[in-house]
Amino acid sequence: GDSVTQTEGQVTVSESKSLIINCTYSATSIGYPNLFWYVRYPGEGLQLLLKVITAGQKGSSRGFEATYNKEATSFHLQKASVQESDSAVYYCALKNYGSSGNKLIFGIGTLLSVKP
Amino acid sequence: GPKVLQIPSHQIIDMGQMVTLNCDPVSNHLYFYWYKQILGQQMEFLVNFYNGKVMEKSKLFKDQFSVERPDGSYFTLKIQPTALEDSAVYFCASSFGTGKDTQYFGPGTRLLVL
């Protein structure tokens, strides 16, 4: 079945440094899945950070970027300069309508801790 | 952005009892979802619901689970009877459509079954 693997556990980055959280996926069926990054800030619900539905395209939001790389089956999340307010849990997810219907399939989540 | 609310935020119950988790979805949304996250594990899809019917469900959606949205009010997940393995955080989500439409999530209900 479809699956998502992302950087596990906690990532600690100093403020103003760069960040990368790795995400790779496995998707069955012909066609390409839609790819997402969701974020959960402390005490809040899951929010969509960015999504890309076309292979080869890049999504961006709040300084974060992710490129849909179908050859590498990757969708890594990057930011050039993190801020303390970026501290949150980040989830990579896919939706593969052809094989998994309308449900989102999530990675395990990566806790980003930004040190001042 | 659009908000999904969940009530209660925490619930502790004894094994074998019934529990109902409530979700107030985004007002014009038509599709509703429940996801389950056990501590330390991935969030997993349970069920989605449209036009008064279950559209898809996973193997985690046991016979003891049921969902409904009576008269456009709360979208509910009922577990009867509960089991220890039902302890988890349950997230509700809603979307206007399917396909490319974004699913908006609530903050979750943390359920502890003793």
CSV table of C-alpha atoms in Angstrom, one decimal:
chain,number,residue,atom,x,y,z
A,1,GLY,CA,0.0,0.0,0.0
A,2,ASP,CA,0.9,3.7,0.0
A,3,SER,CA,3.2,5.0,2.7
A,4,VAL,CA,5.2,8.0,3.8
A,5,THR,CA,8.6,8.0,5.6
A,6,GLN,CA,10.0,11.1,7.1
A,7,THR,CA,12.8,12.2,9.4
A,8,GLU,CA,11.9,10.6,12.7
A,9,GLY,CA,12.0,12.1,16.2
A,10,GLN,CA,13.2,15.6,17.0
A,11,VAL,CA,15.3,18.0,14.9
A,12,THR,CA,17.0,20.9,16.8
A,13,VAL,CA,18.2,23.9,14.8
A,14,SER,CA,19.5,27.2,16.0
A,15,GLU,CA,17.6,30.3,15.0
A,16,SER,CA,18.5,31.7,11.6
A,17,LYS,CA,20.0,28.4,10.5
A,18,SER,CA,18.7,26.3,7.6
A,19,LEU,CA,16.4,23.3,7.9
A,20,ILE,CA,15.7,20.2,6.0
A,21,ILE,CA,13.2,17.6,7.0
A,22,ASN,CA,13.3,14.6,4.7
A,23,CYS,CA,10.2,12.9,3.3
A,24,THR,CA,10.0,10.0,0.8
A,25,TYR,CA,6.9,8.2,-0.3
A,26,SER,CA,5.8,5.0,-1.9
A,27,ALA,CA,2.6,5.1,-4.0
A,28,THR,CA,0.9,2.3,-5.9
A,29,SER,CA,-1.2,2.9,-9.0
A,30,ILE,CA,-0.7,4.8,-12.2
A,31,GLY,CA,-0.5,8.5,-11.8
A,32,TYR,CA,1.0,10.6,-9.1
A,33,PRO,CA,-0.2,11.3,-5.6
A,34,ASN,CA,-0.9,14.7,-4.2
A,35,LEU,CA,1.7,15.6,-1.5
A,36,PHE,CA,1.3,17.7,1.6
A,37,TRP,CA,3.1,19.2,4.5
A,38,TYR,CA,1.0,19.8,7.6
A,39,VAL,CA,2.1,21.5,10.8
A,40,ARG,CA,0.9,21.4,14.4
A,41,TYR,CA,1.9,24.3,16.6
A,42,PRO,CA,1.8,23.7,20.4
A,43,GLY,CA,-1.8,23.6,21.6
A,44,GLU,CA,-3.3,23.9,18.1
A,45,GLY,CA,-4.8,21.6,15.4
A,46,LEU,CA,-3.1,20.4,12.4
A,47,GLN,CA,-2.8,23.1,9.7
A,48,LEU,CA,-1.9,22.7,6.0
A,49,LEU,CA,1.5,24.3,5.4
A,50,LEU,CA,1.8,23.6,1.7
A,51,LYS,CA,0.7,21.2,-0.9
A,52,VAL,CA,1.8,20.2,-4.4
A,53,ILE,CA,-0.4,18.2,-6.8
A,54,THR,CA,1.8,18.2,-9.9
A,55,ALA,CA,5.1,16.3,-10.1
A,56,GLY,CA,8.1,18.6,-10.6
A,57,GLN,CA,6.4,21.6,-9.0
A,58,LYS,CA,7.4,23.4,-5.9
A,59,GLY,CA,5.2,24.6,-3.1
A,60,SER,CA,6.0,27.3,-0.7
A,61,SER,CA,4.5,29.0,2.4
A,62,ARG,CA,5.8,31.0,5.3
A,63,GLY,CA,9.4,30.7,4.0
A,64,PHE,CA,9.1,26.9,3.7
A,65,GLU,CA,9.5,25.1,0.4
A,66,ALA,CA,9.1,21.6,-0.9
A,67,THR,CA,9.6,20.2,-4.4
A,68,TYR,CA,7.7,17.2,-5.7
A,69,ASN,CA,10.4,14.9,-7.1
A,70,LYS,CA,8.8,11.9,-8.7
A,71,GLU,CA,12.1,10.3,-9.7
A,72,ALA,CA,13.4,10.3,-6.2
A,73,THR,CA,9.8,9.9,-4.7
A,74,SER,CA,10.7,12.7,-2.3
A,75,PHE,CA,9.1,15.8,-0.9
A,76,HIS,CA,11.7,17.3,1.5
A,77,LEU,CA,10.7,20.3,3.5
A,78,GLN,CA,13.3,23.1,3.6
A,79,LYS,CA,13.7,26.6,5.0
A,80,ALA,CA,16.7,28.8,4.6
A,81,SER,CA,16.5,30.6,8.0
A,82,VAL,CA,14.3,29.2,10.8
A,83,GLN,CA,12.7,31.3,13.6
A,84,GLU,CA,11.8,30.3,17.1
A,85,SER,CA,8.1,30.5,16.1
A,86,ASP,CA,8.6,27.6,13.6
A,87,SER,CA,8.9,25.2,16.5
A,88,ALA,CA,6.2,22.7,15.9
A,89,VAL,CA,5.5,19.1,14.7
A,90,TYR,CA,5.7,18.7,10.9
A,91,TYR,CA,3.9,15.9,9.0
A,92,CYS,CA,4.5,14.8,5.5
A,93,ALA,CA,1.4,13.3,3.9
A,94,LEU,CA,0.1,12.0,0.6
A,95,LYS,CA,-3.3,11.4,-1.0
A,96,ASN,CA,-3.4,8.9,-3.8
A,97,TYR,CA,-6.9,9.0,-5.1
A,98,GLY,CA,-6.3,6.1,-7.5
A,99,SER,CA,-5.4,3.6,-4.9
A,100,SER,CA,-6.2,5.0,-1.5
A,101,GLY,CA,-9.3,7.0,-2.2
A,102,ASN,CA,-9.7,10.3,-0.4
A,103,LYS,CA,-7.8,9.6,2.8
A,104,LEU,CA,-4.5,11.2,3.8
A,105,ILE,CA,-1.6,8.9,4.6
A,106,PHE,CA,0.8,10.5,7.1
A,107,GLY,CA,4.4,10.2,8.1
A,108,ILE,CA,5.1,9.8,11.8
A,109,GLY,CA,5.8,13.5,12.3
A,110,THR,CA,9.0,15.4,13.0
A,111,LEU,CA,9.3,17.7,16.0
A,112,LEU,CA,11.3,20.8,15.1
A,113,SER,CA,12.8,22.7,18.0
A,114,VAL,CA,14.4,26.0,17.2
A,115,LYS,CA,16.9,27.3,19.7
A,116,PRO,CA,17.2,31.0,20.2
B,1,GLY,CA,-8.3,29.9,8.1
B,2,PRO,CA,-11.3,27.7,8.5
B,3,LYS,CA,-11.7,26.1,11.9
B,4,VAL,CA,-12.7,22.7,13.0
B,5,LEU,CA,-13.7,22.3,16.6
B,6,GLN,CA,-13.6,19.2,18.7
B,7,ILE,CA,-15.4,18.5,22.0
B,8,PRO,CA,-14.2,17.4,24.5
B,9,SER,CA,-10.4,18.0,24.4
B,10,HIS,CA,-9.8,15.1,26.8
B,11,GLN,CA,-11.9,12.2,28.0
B,12,ILE,CA,-11.1,9.5,30.5
B,13,ILE,CA,-13.5,6.5,30.6
B,14,ASP,CA,-13.5,2.9,31.9
B,15,MET,CA,-13.2,0.1,29.5
B,16,GLY,CA,-16.5,-1.2,28.3
B,17,GLN,CA,-18.3,2.2,28.5
B,18,MET,CA,-19.6,4.1,25.6
B,19,VAL,CA,-17.9,7.3,24.5
B,20,THR,CA,-19.0,9.9,21.9
B,21,LEU,CA,-16.5,12.3,20.4
B,22,ASN,CA,-17.9,15.5,18.8
B,23,CYS,CA,-16.7,17.5,15.9
B,24,ASP,CA,-18.0,20.8,14.6
B,25,PRO,CA,-16.7,20.9,11.0
B,26,VAL,CA,-16.2,23.9,8.8
B,27,SER,CA,-19.7,25.2,8.0
B,28,ASN,CA,-20.0,24.7,4.2
B,29,HIS,CA,-18.0,21.5,4.1
B,30,LEU,CA,-19.6,18.3,2.9
B,31,TYR,CA,-17.0,15.6,3.6
B,32,PHE,CA,-16.0,14.5,7.1
B,33,TYR,CA,-13.2,12.4,8.4
B,34,TRP,CA,-11.9,10.8,11.5
B,35,TYR,CA,-8.2,9.9,12.1
B,36,LYS,CA,-6.6,8.1,15.0
B,37,GLN,CA,-3.1,8.6,16.4
B,38,ILE,CA,-1.7,6.3,19.1
B,39,LEU,CA,1.1,7.8,21.1
B,40,GLY,CA,4.4,7.5,19.1
B,41,GLN,CA,2.7,6.2,16.0
B,42,GLN,CA,1.5,7.7,12.7
B,43,MET,CA,-1.9,9.3,12.4
B,44,GLU,CA,-4.1,6.8,10.6
B,45,PHE,CA,-7.3,7.2,8.7
B,46,LEU,CA,-10.5,5.7,10.2
B,47,VAL,CA,-13.4,6.7,8.1
B,48,ASN,CA,-14.9,9.3,5.9
B,49,PHE,CA,-18.5,10.3,5.6
B,50,TYR,CA,-20.6,12.1,3.0
B,51,ASN,CA,-24.3,12.7,2.5
B,52,GLY,CA,-25.2,10.7,5.5
B,53,LYS,CA,-23.2,7.7,4.6
B,54,VAL,CA,-19.8,6.1,5.3
B,55,MET,CA,-17.8,6.4,2.1
B,56,GLU,CA,-14.6,4.7,3.0
B,57,LYS,CA,-13.3,3.0,6.2
B,58,SER,CA,-10.1,1.4,7.2
B,59,LYS,CA,-9.5,-1.8,9.1
B,60,LEU,CA,-9.1,0.3,12.2
B,61,PHE,CA,-12.8,1.2,12.1
B,62,LYS,CA,-14.0,-1.7,14.1
B,63,ASP,CA,-17.6,-2.8,14.5
B,64,GLN,CA,-17.8,-1.0,17.8
B,65,PHE,CA,-17.3,2.3,16.0
B,66,SER,CA,-20.0,4.3,14.4
B,67,VAL,CA,-20.3,7.8,12.9
B,68,GLU,CA,-23.2,10.1,12.2
B,69,ARG,CA,-24.1,13.7,11.6
B,70,PRO,CA,-27.8,14.1,12.6
B,71,ASP,CA,-29.5,17.1,11.0
B,72,GLY,CA,-26.3,18.9,10.1
B,73,SER,CA,-25.2,19.2,13.7
B,74,TYR,CA,-22.0,17.7,15.2
B,75,PHE,CA,-20.2,15.0,13.3
B,76,THR,CA,-19.8,12.3,15.9
B,77,LEU,CA,-17.7,9.2,16.5
B,78,LYS,CA,-19.2,6.8,18.9
B,79,ILE,CA,-17.3,3.8,20.4
B,80,GLN,CA,-19.4,1.2,22.1
B,81,PRO,CA,-18.0,-0.6,24.0
B,82,THR,CA,-14.6,0.9,24.4
B,83,ALA,CA,-11.4,-1.2,24.7
B,84,LEU,CA,-8.0,-0.4,26.1
B,85,GLU,CA,-6.5,-0.2,22.6
B,86,ASP,CA,-8.9,2.6,21.8
B,87,SER,CA,-6.8,5.0,23.8
B,88,ALA,CA,-5.4,7.5,21.3
B,89,VAL,CA,-5.9,11.0,20.0
B,90,TYR,CA,-8.8,11.3,17.6
B,91,PHE,CA,-8.7,14.0,15.0
B,92,CYS,CA,-11.7,15.2,13.0
B,93,ALA,CA,-11.3,16.8,9.6
B,94,SER,CA,-13.6,18.2,7.0
B,95,SER,CA,-13.3,19.3,3.4
B,96,PHE,CA,-15.6,20.9,0.9
B,97,GLY,CA,-14.9,18.3,-1.8
B,98,THR,CA,-12.6,15.5,-2.6
B,99,GLY,CA,-9.6,15.2,-4.9
B,100,LYS,CA,-7.5,18.4,-4.6
B,101,ASP,CA,-9.6,19.9,-1.8
B,102,THR,CA,-7.8,20.6,1.5
B,103,GLN,CA,-8.8,18.7,4.6
B,104,TYR,CA,-9.0,21.0,7.6
B,105,PHE,CA,-8.3,19.4,11.0
B,106,GLY,CA,-9.5,19.9,14.5
B,107,PRO,CA,-7.1,20.0,17.5
B,108,GLY,CA,-8.0,16.4,18.5
B,109,THR,CA,-9.7,14.6,21.4
B,110,ARG,CA,-7.3,12.7,23.7
B,111,LEU,CA,-9.1,9.6,24.8
B,112,LEU,CA,-7.9,7.4,27.6
B,113,VAL,CA,-9.5,4.1,28.3
B,114,LEU,CA,-8.7,2.6,31.7
